[in-house]
Amino acid sequence: YIVTIRVKPDHSGVVTDGVKHSMNPFCEIAVEEAVKLKEKKFIKEVVAVSCGPTQVTETIRTALAMGCDRGIHVEVSGKDYEAMGPLQIAKIFAALAKKEEASLVILGKQAIDDDCNQTGQMTAALLDWPQGTFASEVTIDGEKVKVVREIDGGLETIKISMPAVLTADLRLNTPRYATLPNIMKAKKKKIANMKPADLGVDMVSRVEVLRVDEPPTRLAGVKVETVDDLVAKLKANGTI
Amino acid sequence: KWAVMCLLLRSGFHLMVVLLELPEMHQMMRQTCRDYADRELGPIAGKLDKEHLFPAQQVRELGAMGVMAVEVPEALGGAGMDYLAYSLAVEEISRGCGSTGCVVSVNNSLYIGPILKFGTQKQKEQWITPFTTGEKVGCFALSEPGNGSDAGAASTLARQEGEEWVLNGTKAWITNSWDASATVIFATTDKSLKHKGISAFLVPMPHPGLSLGKKEDKLGIRATSTANLILEDCRIPLGNMLGSRGSGFKIAMQTLDSGRIGIASQALGIAQAALDCAADYAHKRTAFGAPIGKLQAVQFKLADMAVAVESARLLTWKAAMLKDAKKPFTKEAAMAKLAASEAATFCGHQSIQVLGGMGYVTDMPAERHYRDARITEIYEGTSEIQRLVIAGQLLKEYAS
């Protein structure tokens, strides 16, 4: 994921044209968990969903090659895509979860481009479903899910009823590499196409990005001899 | 953009249709191999090289992905894909680690290849299926101390004794030898018939009467083992002959034809890795007040490297696609191997030059790419043999 990110000259965002896009790593972990649950026979079918322009189908195919059964591509492009944020995506996911009668919605805890960490939580709220976020361990027990969550203070274990929303954290699992035979099989799996309007979702954003800037260049540091000097300098520049 | 050329032959009139992108499945396959190479091979390639370690765990993982038996039908445990997919896989794996790419290529093309083409169903089940998972790898024993390019002069002998073949002789330069569980080996069954008297055999390893010489200490691809195979009254059942009696030379030549595409792919991976290293360095290293990528001398080198790799890659893909279309591909495979191996040595050399002193030390991978590249001009047909093959085919075309 080492890419040189450049801010657009008009400061409206970052340059995404010509930048190789791939599945968000936390979502890879989510896909892996879903496929594992299917392999353990806790769930019957895994549907991979992605919202965005045409290129997004490549990512869905990768999910199919990892073991998902079918895909849904919700087409969002142009200005709608640029303005699309967690709330719009959450609305789409909520609508699809109801339509597909899903028992679980599993996603990455956050996307590594915007680091929002909101979509999972919003989806659960819109559905009025319980949520198990930052999951580092998921165990299905009948109609309930035991989730071990990574939180600032350590690990928290909760038990929630299905249907539920889970978001995957780093240590939940190690995603498999798509095997060549599975890539072959993925070719035959179906990807359905739809638009947000088909799900009754309005894509208007309530958030307007005013400006995007690069972080300030890091300045050289100053070396001090003693702890007292350090405290004095920190006091002098108003840090403490 | 990846250009794919689809060659349609119509009564001696060639039509080339240029498509803009590789088929989606091939792109996905290439990506999964690239991801694996970046994450699992790149970080350990230096160590494997330095300590001459066979990447057993990685080979098992690649086996689980289907990479150790790309062309083998699913019914036999393989991935059931085509030769273009195989070429892409070997290139990406080699880009991460040249040695691992070699192991993949030898197992696929040189060991499984001939058995898939010339073996009976029973032989395929016995000698291919266990070698698809990465748990076992095979090797190919044609060269001898007395003959490399002169393959028709096989002095290893096989005589029939009752229900057994008894093999005697020495094979040299056998890649994977110390790590292999079986070999396809060539021996003379009828000396008077010269090269038409050579037959191919399947021998398990280890096996009574078959011993290994010392591991060669090589310049490059050091994570692979290379050694002599010594046969002293090595007895195998009659059913272990591969193909018909006397067809050994034909089997070897046809196997090497396909193997050349594999080695071309390995060379491409090494060349690309060398180019990546140089281009990255050109961005970061500053001299004369700017990144050295601003200097024309460096730019010309990078451009020449890129052209060498891309043109060799297109030749390699063409050869692979001709093979997949069941059209003759001997000339194209030889051209691909020649172009790719010379591109690899060229890129390895120039990459060190771009890096300057840093290219000469083991802190950077440039020196390893330089060393790994060198073998690609030698094995599976030296560059000189490739030229003879190409010229032979060309002259045939002009003769009519």
XYZ file of C-alpha atoms in Angstrom:
640
model
C 0.000 0.000 0.000
C 2.974 2.255 -0.563
C 1.698 4.885 -2.962
C 2.781 8.511 -3.257
C -0.388 10.503 -2.627
C -0.632 13.911 -4.214
C -3.122 16.636 -3.391
C -4.992 17.939 -6.422
C -3.848 21.400 -7.544
C -7.293 22.829 -6.656
C -7.065 21.335 -3.140
C -10.438 19.628 -3.570
C -9.052 16.197 -2.797
C -6.267 13.768 -3.647
C -5.361 12.519 -7.112
C -6.954 9.100 -7.675
C -6.617 8.860 -11.455
C -4.030 6.289 -12.452
C -3.521 5.195 -8.854
C -3.860 1.449 -8.450
C -6.879 0.670 -6.310
C -7.259 -2.558 -4.365
C -9.462 -4.047 -1.666
C -9.225 -2.183 1.632
C -7.045 -4.381 3.888
C -9.574 -4.418 6.752
C -12.270 -5.416 4.281
C -10.002 -8.244 3.074
C -9.990 -9.448 6.669
C -13.806 -9.111 6.755
C -14.155 -11.195 3.553
C -11.813 -13.821 4.980
C -13.874 -14.039 8.172
C -17.114 -14.406 6.216
C -15.630 -17.160 4.042
C -14.293 -18.935 7.135
C -17.735 -18.807 8.768
C -19.197 -20.358 5.634
C -16.512 -23.061 5.594
C -17.383 -23.847 9.216
C -21.027 -24.068 8.057
C -22.330 -21.285 10.307
C -23.611 -19.317 7.324
C -25.008 -20.435 3.991
C -24.006 -17.758 1.542
C -21.578 -14.840 1.370
C -22.463 -11.852 -0.822
C -19.683 -9.369 -1.598
C -20.893 -5.786 -2.012
C -19.056 -2.708 -3.208
C -20.171 0.819 -4.101
C -18.366 2.820 -6.730
C -17.482 3.115 -10.406
C -16.925 0.241 -12.869
C -13.425 -0.592 -11.611
C -14.966 -1.737 -8.368
C -16.037 -4.997 -10.052
C -12.381 -6.085 -10.049
C -12.399 -5.872 -6.267
C -15.664 -7.806 -6.100
C -14.127 -10.517 -8.302
C -11.205 -10.748 -5.899
C -13.702 -11.314 -3.097
C -15.371 -13.991 -5.209
C -11.969 -15.589 -5.795
C -11.454 -15.658 -2.026
C -14.654 -17.657 -1.659
C -17.683 -15.362 -1.701
C -20.665 -16.822 -3.564
C -21.946 -13.836 -5.481
C -21.432 -10.104 -5.752
C -23.454 -6.907 -5.895
C -22.025 -3.822 -7.549
C -23.834 -0.625 -6.582
C -22.877 1.816 -9.299
C -21.836 5.242 -8.080
C -19.687 7.430 -10.298
C -18.746 10.979 -11.117
C -19.729 13.732 -8.686
C -21.827 11.325 -6.606
C -18.761 9.145 -6.130
C -16.537 12.041 -5.128
C -19.112 13.201 -2.566
C -19.875 9.669 -1.326
C -19.163 9.186 2.349
C -19.881 6.700 5.134
C -23.511 7.816 5.568
C -24.419 7.220 1.927
C -22.676 3.841 1.926
C -24.317 2.892 5.222
C -27.735 3.678 3.752
C -26.962 1.463 0.753
C -25.718 -1.381 2.971
C -28.753 -1.083 5.254
C -31.126 -1.249 2.288
C -29.286 -4.276 0.849
C -29.117 -6.056 4.210
C -32.896 -5.813 4.481
C -33.449 -6.796 0.832
C -31.140 -9.808 1.062
C -32.436 -10.774 4.534
C -28.849 -10.955 5.767
C -28.045 -12.322 9.188
C -24.650 -10.648 9.325
C -23.062 -7.605 7.712
C -19.265 -7.809 8.029
C -17.021 -4.961 6.931
C -13.583 -3.580 7.634
C -13.412 -1.312 10.662
C -12.277 1.604 8.496
C -11.010 2.404 5.016
C -7.325 3.233 4.876
C -7.843 6.185 2.542
C -10.155 8.287 4.711
C -9.855 6.429 8.063
C -13.486 7.395 8.833
C -14.389 4.345 10.950
C -18.113 5.194 10.637
C -19.748 3.005 7.991
C -20.212 -0.091 10.168
C -21.595 1.833 13.091
C -23.950 3.892 10.908
C -25.192 0.781 9.119
C -26.067 -0.845 12.431
C -27.830 2.289 13.634
C -29.885 2.620 10.435
C -30.912 -1.028 10.724
C -31.350 -0.829 14.474
C -29.143 -3.949 14.696
C -26.545 -4.705 17.377
C -22.910 -4.048 16.395
C -19.624 -5.767 17.225
C -16.926 -3.358 16.068
C -13.099 -3.713 16.094
C -13.554 -7.475 16.227
C -10.424 -9.534 16.811
C -12.386 -12.740 17.389
C -15.848 -13.812 16.233
C -17.653 -16.933 17.433
C -21.192 -17.868 16.428
C -23.215 -19.536 19.153
C -26.713 -20.397 17.952
C -28.541 -17.141 17.249
C -25.900 -15.087 19.043
C -22.424 -13.881 18.176
C -19.616 -13.583 20.702
C -17.276 -10.776 19.690
C -13.940 -9.960 21.293
C -13.281 -6.286 20.591
C -9.975 -4.463 20.645
C -10.534 -1.271 22.583
C -8.149 1.289 24.065
C -8.255 -0.332 27.494
C -7.621 -3.858 26.235
C -10.056 -6.518 25.059
C -13.824 -6.441 25.568
C -16.013 -9.488 25.018
C -19.651 -8.957 24.133
C -22.474 -11.222 23.072
C -24.951 -9.853 20.541
C -28.002 -11.292 18.788
C -28.180 -11.790 15.029
C -28.857 -10.102 12.719
C -25.854 -7.936 13.526
C -23.135 -5.754 12.031
C -19.483 -6.659 12.659
C -16.403 -4.660 11.722
C -13.059 -6.403 11.338
C -9.868 -5.319 13.072
C -6.303 -6.252 12.130
C -5.860 -9.356 14.266
C -9.150 -11.047 13.376
C -7.437 -13.306 10.817
C -4.853 -13.482 8.023
C -6.614 -13.227 4.657
C -5.964 -16.054 2.222
C -4.376 -15.543 -1.190
C -6.873 -16.206 -3.965
C -5.908 -19.605 -5.334
C -5.726 -20.154 -9.082
C -8.585 -22.685 -9.119
C -10.773 -20.246 -7.134
C -9.938 -17.455 -9.559
C -11.165 -19.765 -12.319
C -14.350 -20.521 -10.363
C -14.915 -16.814 -9.663
C -15.381 -16.222 -13.373
C -18.670 -18.156 -13.251
C -20.040 -16.404 -10.146
C -22.598 -13.670 -10.708
C -22.215 -9.975 -9.952
C -25.549 -8.132 -9.908
C -25.637 -4.487 -10.925
C -27.747 -1.763 -9.396
C -27.918 1.935 -8.634
C -28.532 3.655 -5.269
C -31.882 4.912 -6.619
C -32.976 1.258 -7.068
C -32.594 0.899 -3.312
C -34.353 4.179 -2.588
C -31.154 5.777 -1.319
C -30.503 9.465 -1.855
C -26.790 10.143 -2.341
C -26.831 13.805 -1.367
C -24.032 14.500 1.063
C -24.549 16.549 4.167
C -20.818 17.097 4.327
C -18.934 19.473 2.076
C -15.165 19.197 1.796
C -13.828 22.724 1.825
C -10.145 22.078 1.342
C -7.538 19.330 1.384
C -3.931 20.115 2.263
C -0.812 18.052 2.764
C 0.411 17.780 6.329
C 2.990 20.510 7.104
C 6.555 19.444 6.309
C 8.305 18.171 9.353
C 10.711 20.735 10.788
C 14.128 19.889 12.139
C 14.284 19.145 15.834
C 16.412 20.702 18.537
C 18.634 18.720 20.875
C 18.797 19.716 24.539
C 21.244 18.599 27.224
C 19.050 18.070 30.282
C 15.470 17.355 31.255
C 15.261 20.852 32.830
C 16.255 22.375 29.485
C 13.542 20.291 27.811
C 10.858 21.452 30.239
C 11.980 25.062 29.871
C 11.822 24.870 26.065
C 8.393 23.246 26.125
C 7.112 25.943 28.461
C 8.655 28.657 26.289
C 6.906 27.578 23.100
C 3.604 27.126 24.864
C 3.409 23.343 24.598
C 3.028 22.985 28.376
C -1.963 -1.140 -20.339
C -1.063 -4.721 -21.142
C -1.063 -5.561 -24.835
C -1.958 -9.105 -25.807
C -1.388 -10.261 -29.351
C -3.685 -12.905 -30.710
C -2.188 -14.595 -33.725
C -4.598 -15.964 -36.328
C -3.041 -18.054 -39.057
C -5.011 -18.228 -42.289
C -3.407 -20.142 -45.156
C 0.050 -18.676 -44.638
C -1.302 -15.147 -44.083
C -0.765 -13.729 -40.599
C -3.320 -11.502 -38.947
C -2.476 -9.863 -35.629
C -5.289 -8.577 -33.465
C -4.014 -6.402 -30.627
C -6.174 -6.383 -27.522
C -5.745 -3.679 -24.903
C -5.787 -5.735 -21.734
C -5.089 -9.196 -20.427
C -8.274 -11.199 -19.771
C -9.708 -10.508 -16.296
C -8.904 -13.945 -14.967
C -5.275 -13.593 -15.992
C -5.104 -10.145 -14.385
C -6.458 -11.549 -11.120
C -4.074 -14.444 -11.267
C -1.179 -12.135 -11.908
C -2.249 -9.923 -8.998
C -2.517 -12.779 -6.517
C 0.964 -13.999 -7.498
C 2.328 -10.472 -7.262
C 0.781 -9.988 -3.812
C 2.275 -13.269 -2.668
C 5.700 -12.386 -4.094
C 5.675 -8.899 -2.540
C 4.559 -10.035 0.911
C 6.061 -13.473 1.317
C 9.066 -13.751 -1.030
C 10.537 -10.257 -1.327
C 11.286 -9.949 2.400
C 13.119 -13.295 2.584
C 14.775 -13.531 -0.839
C 18.048 -12.065 0.426
C 18.190 -14.542 3.289
C 17.337 -17.510 1.064
C 20.159 -16.465 -1.262
C 22.717 -15.813 1.448
C 22.053 -19.037 3.351
C 21.316 -21.234 0.303
C 17.937 -22.164 1.821
C 15.313 -24.066 -0.171
C 12.003 -22.196 0.294
C 10.084 -25.311 1.387
C 7.289 -23.499 3.206
C 6.783 -21.021 0.377
C 6.691 -23.866 -2.158
C 3.947 -25.524 -0.075
C 2.005 -22.251 0.058
C 2.414 -21.781 -3.687
C 1.242 -25.366 -4.128
C -1.904 -24.580 -2.137
C -2.493 -21.654 -4.496
C -2.162 -23.905 -7.528
C 1.047 -22.284 -8.743
C 3.109 -25.499 -8.672
C 0.843 -27.115 -11.293
C -0.721 -24.302 -13.286
C -1.476 -26.198 -16.490
C -2.407 -29.499 -14.832
C -6.151 -30.268 -15.126
C -8.176 -29.893 -11.922
C -8.987 -33.598 -11.990
C -5.298 -34.299 -11.404
C -4.967 -31.628 -8.705
C -3.763 -28.685 -10.746
C -5.116 -25.215 -11.424
C -6.347 -26.045 -14.912
C -5.162 -22.780 -16.428
C -3.306 -22.021 -19.647
C 0.335 -21.373 -20.448
C -0.136 -17.605 -20.557
C -1.346 -17.786 -16.953
C 1.678 -19.945 -16.103
C 4.046 -17.435 -17.692
C 2.495 -14.612 -15.671
C 2.746 -16.642 -12.477
C 6.421 -17.487 -12.973
C 7.273 -13.887 -13.814
C 5.594 -12.510 -10.699
C 7.077 -15.156 -8.401
C 10.545 -14.610 -9.896
C 10.214 -10.903 -9.374
C 9.965 -11.591 -5.663
C 12.625 -14.312 -5.591
C 14.522 -15.599 -8.633
C 15.287 -18.917 -6.967
C 11.676 -19.623 -6.061
C 10.654 -18.749 -9.616
C 13.160 -21.334 -10.816
C 11.697 -24.039 -8.556
C 8.191 -23.210 -9.830
C 9.336 -23.304 -13.447
C 11.279 -26.570 -13.180
C 8.394 -28.323 -11.406
C 5.770 -27.107 -13.872
C 7.579 -27.223 -17.206
C 10.389 -29.714 -16.898
C 9.013 -32.292 -14.498
C 5.208 -32.199 -14.805
C 5.288 -31.018 -18.438
C 6.599 -34.193 -20.096
C 4.521 -36.496 -17.881
C 1.379 -34.521 -18.699
C 2.122 -34.756 -22.401
C 3.558 -38.234 -22.753
C 2.464 -40.147 -19.650
C -0.247 -42.757 -19.304
C -3.240 -41.939 -17.087
C -1.768 -44.134 -14.358
C 1.604 -42.403 -14.612
C -0.091 -39.009 -14.406
C -1.937 -39.989 -11.235
C 1.161 -41.458 -9.653
C 3.767 -38.935 -10.725
C 1.838 -35.654 -11.157
C -0.899 -35.461 -8.521
C 1.405 -35.676 -5.452
C 3.549 -32.964 -7.064
C 0.778 -30.394 -7.407
C 0.510 -29.475 -3.740
C 3.994 -28.142 -3.141
C 4.700 -31.013 -0.742
C 6.868 -32.625 -3.401
C 8.839 -31.174 -6.288
C 10.388 -32.909 -9.258
C 13.453 -32.443 -11.428
C 14.605 -33.073 -14.994
C 17.835 -34.913 -15.713
C 19.106 -34.546 -19.267
C 22.554 -32.923 -19.110
C 25.634 -34.982 -18.358
C 29.207 -34.081 -17.467
C 30.121 -34.952 -21.064
C 27.202 -33.232 -22.815
C 25.054 -30.187 -22.201
C 24.145 -28.588 -25.480
C 25.076 -31.878 -27.185
C 21.971 -33.608 -25.773
C 21.936 -36.311 -28.443
C 25.105 -37.813 -27.002
C 23.536 -39.222 -23.805
C 26.017 -41.634 -22.278
C 23.738 -42.665 -19.404
C 22.628 -46.184 -20.309
C 19.481 -48.154 -19.610
C 19.366 -51.926 -20.157
C 16.403 -54.205 -19.643
C 16.761 -57.049 -17.125
C 13.587 -59.056 -16.771
C 10.830 -56.811 -15.458
C 13.205 -53.956 -14.723
C 15.208 -51.250 -16.356
C 18.728 -50.850 -14.961
C 20.201 -47.371 -15.280
C 23.868 -46.449 -15.123
C 25.557 -43.114 -15.609
C 25.857 -39.611 -14.300
C 23.670 -36.582 -14.885
C 25.006 -33.104 -14.231
C 23.644 -29.695 -13.241
C 20.289 -31.021 -12.051
C 18.199 -28.213 -10.533
C 16.084 -29.161 -7.476
C 18.107 -32.385 -7.128
C 18.539 -32.260 -3.339
C 14.918 -31.222 -2.780
C 13.178 -33.434 -5.349
C 11.043 -36.514 -4.767
C 11.211 -37.741 -8.366
C 12.998 -37.148 -11.637
C 12.333 -37.437 -15.349
C 15.629 -38.858 -16.559
C 16.986 -39.592 -20.052
C 19.112 -42.616 -20.878
C 20.256 -44.440 -24.009
C 18.398 -47.675 -24.609
C 19.819 -48.315 -28.087
C 23.261 -46.849 -28.659
C 23.298 -47.702 -32.360
C 20.248 -45.497 -32.990
C 22.131 -42.458 -31.658
C 19.655 -39.758 -30.563
C 16.716 -41.916 -31.643
C 17.923 -44.487 -29.134
C 17.321 -42.327 -26.050
C 14.353 -43.023 -23.772
C 12.783 -41.188 -20.858
C 12.260 -42.734 -17.423
C 10.552 -41.830 -14.151
C 12.624 -42.462 -11.039
C 11.493 -41.748 -7.469
C 13.912 -39.994 -5.118
C 15.469 -41.250 -2.978
C 15.898 -44.646 -4.628
C 18.444 -47.448 -4.320
C 21.136 -46.993 -6.943
C 20.546 -43.256 -7.256
C 22.780 -40.956 -5.286
C 23.404 -37.235 -5.352
C 26.664 -35.453 -5.932
C 27.733 -32.489 -3.859
C 25.588 -29.360 -4.043
C 27.155 -26.935 -6.488
C 28.165 -23.557 -5.059
C 26.561 -21.252 -7.595
C 26.824 -17.591 -8.554
C 23.071 -17.113 -8.358
C 19.664 -18.788 -7.725
C 21.376 -20.087 -4.614
C 18.203 -21.155 -2.852
C 17.891 -23.934 -5.436
C 20.021 -27.055 -5.187
C 22.063 -28.103 -8.207
C 23.998 -31.372 -8.200
C 24.924 -34.484 -10.124
C 22.627 -37.504 -10.160
C 24.724 -40.681 -9.996
C 23.098 -43.890 -11.178
C 24.746 -47.186 -10.256
C 22.614 -50.150 -11.259
C 19.530 -48.129 -10.435
C 16.573 -50.502 -10.925
C 13.078 -49.313 -11.859
C 9.966 -51.212 -13.039
C 9.328 -51.448 -16.800
C 6.231 -49.308 -16.273
C 8.484 -46.395 -15.371
C 9.398 -45.671 -18.971
C 7.820 -42.408 -20.069
C 6.519 -42.443 -23.611
C 7.709 -45.044 -26.090
C 11.170 -46.543 -26.381
C 13.466 -44.278 -28.386
C 11.257 -41.196 -28.069
C 13.379 -39.704 -25.273
C 15.130 -37.117 -27.401
C 11.831 -35.951 -28.886
C 10.317 -35.749 -25.384
C 13.308 -33.755 -24.164
C 13.229 -31.295 -27.044
C 9.478 -30.731 -26.813
C 9.730 -30.330 -23.050
C 12.495 -27.779 -23.433
C 10.428 -25.870 -26.002
C 7.773 -25.256 -23.329
C 10.357 -24.945 -20.591
C 11.880 -22.060 -22.494
C 8.705 -20.051 -21.964
C 9.007 -20.750 -18.245
C 12.633 -19.634 -18.125
C 11.837 -16.594 -20.255
C 9.209 -15.725 -17.639
C 11.693 -16.229 -14.819
C 14.153 -13.958 -16.621
C 11.422 -11.331 -17.077
C 10.709 -11.352 -13.364
C 14.365 -10.882 -12.498
C 14.744 -8.165 -15.156
C 11.666 -6.344 -13.862
C 12.914 -6.532 -10.291
C 16.241 -5.050 -11.402
C 14.440 -2.273 -13.284
C 12.137 -1.571 -10.305
C 15.186 -1.291 -8.041
C 16.979 1.108 -10.387
C 13.935 3.289 -11.086
C 13.121 3.586 -7.391
C 16.712 4.525 -6.610
C 16.733 7.109 -9.410
C 13.845 8.886 -7.659
C 15.436 8.911 -4.256
C 19.181 9.291 -4.706
C 20.277 12.890 -5.183
C 23.506 14.006 -6.778
C 24.462 17.293 -8.418
C 21.576 18.859 -6.510
C 18.710 16.741 -7.835
C 17.407 13.145 -7.963
C 19.652 11.216 -10.355
C 16.549 10.339 -12.386
C 16.833 13.850 -13.798
C 20.135 13.002 -15.459
C 19.905 11.875 -19.081
C 22.585 9.241 -18.582
C 20.369 7.538 -16.014
C 17.194 8.122 -18.028
C 18.691 6.449 -21.099
C 19.616 3.413 -19.052
C 16.122 3.127 -17.558
C 14.534 3.540 -20.984
C 16.757 0.866 -22.517
C 15.975 -1.480 -19.636
C 12.229 -0.900 -19.979
C 12.278 -1.538 -23.727
C 14.322 -4.713 -23.265
C 11.893 -6.085 -20.663
C 8.676 -5.099 -22.412
C 9.730 -6.437 -25.816
C 10.886 -9.715 -24.276
C 7.605 -9.902 -22.366
C 5.529 -9.561 -25.514
C 7.617 -12.285 -27.213
C 7.068 -14.508 -24.198
C 3.305 -13.916 -24.155
C 3.135 -14.586 -27.885
C 4.948 -17.896 -27.481
C 2.645 -18.860 -24.613
C -0.479 -17.946 -26.567
C 0.698 -19.886 -29.629
C 1.215 -22.918 -27.411
C -2.244 -22.436 -25.901
C -3.701 -22.233 -29.407
C -1.898 -25.516 -30.200
C 0.077 -23.817 -32.956
C 3.814 -24.340 -33.549
C 5.787 -22.215 -31.128
C 9.367 -23.534 -31.233
C 10.816 -20.468 -32.903
C 8.864 -18.015 -30.755
C 9.763 -19.806 -27.526
C 13.446 -19.705 -28.445
C 13.145 -16.005 -29.333
C 11.410 -15.318 -26.030
C 14.021 -17.170 -23.982
C 16.867 -15.471 -25.838
C 15.361 -11.987 -25.540
C 14.262 -12.355 -21.919
C 17.521 -13.846 -20.648
C 19.599 -11.184 -22.400
C 17.167 -8.556 -21.015
C 17.710 -9.974 -17.535
C 21.491 -9.834 -17.701
C 21.326 -6.383 -19.278
C 18.950 -5.045 -16.624
C 20.922 -6.682 -13.835
C 24.095 -5.032 -15.108
C 22.549 -1.589 -15.668
C 20.689 -1.663 -12.389
C 23.976 -2.002 -10.510
C 25.375 0.832 -12.621
C 22.474 3.123 -11.712
C 22.951 2.317 -8.032
C 26.674 2.862 -8.203
C 28.471 1.699 -5.094
C 25.154 0.762 -3.458
C 24.574 -1.664 -6.318
C 27.689 -3.583 -5.414
C 26.787 -4.322 -1.787
C 24.289 -6.801 -0.422
C 22.269 -4.099 1.324
C 20.441 -3.620 -1.963
C 18.992 -6.450 -4.072
C 20.623 -5.231 -7.319
C 23.641 -7.491 -6.922
C 21.412 -10.517 -6.322
C 19.380 -9.779 -9.473
C 22.665 -9.516 -11.413
C 23.776 -12.903 -10.122
C 20.358 -14.558 -10.504
C 19.973 -13.281 -14.066
C 23.148 -14.889 -15.363
C 21.918 -18.493 -15.357
C 18.947 -17.678 -17.584
C 21.309 -17.350 -20.560
C 22.686 -20.809 -19.896
C 20.173 -23.377 -18.740
C 17.365 -24.887 -20.791
C 19.343 -24.098 -23.887
C 22.189 -21.609 -24.015
C 21.699 -18.358 -25.897
C 23.842 -19.895 -28.628
C 21.545 -22.900 -28.943
C 18.522 -20.563 -29.025
C 20.107 -18.736 -31.962
C 20.613 -22.053 -33.770
C 16.988 -23.006 -33.137
C 15.700 -19.640 -34.371
C 17.928 -19.690 -37.455
C 16.924 -23.258 -38.201
C 13.222 -22.335 -38.109
C 13.762 -19.155 -40.104
C 15.715 -20.872 -42.840
C 12.996 -23.505 -43.111
C 10.458 -20.716 -43.662
C 12.540 -19.151 -46.405
C 13.408 -22.450 -48.076
C 9.926 -22.913 -49.578
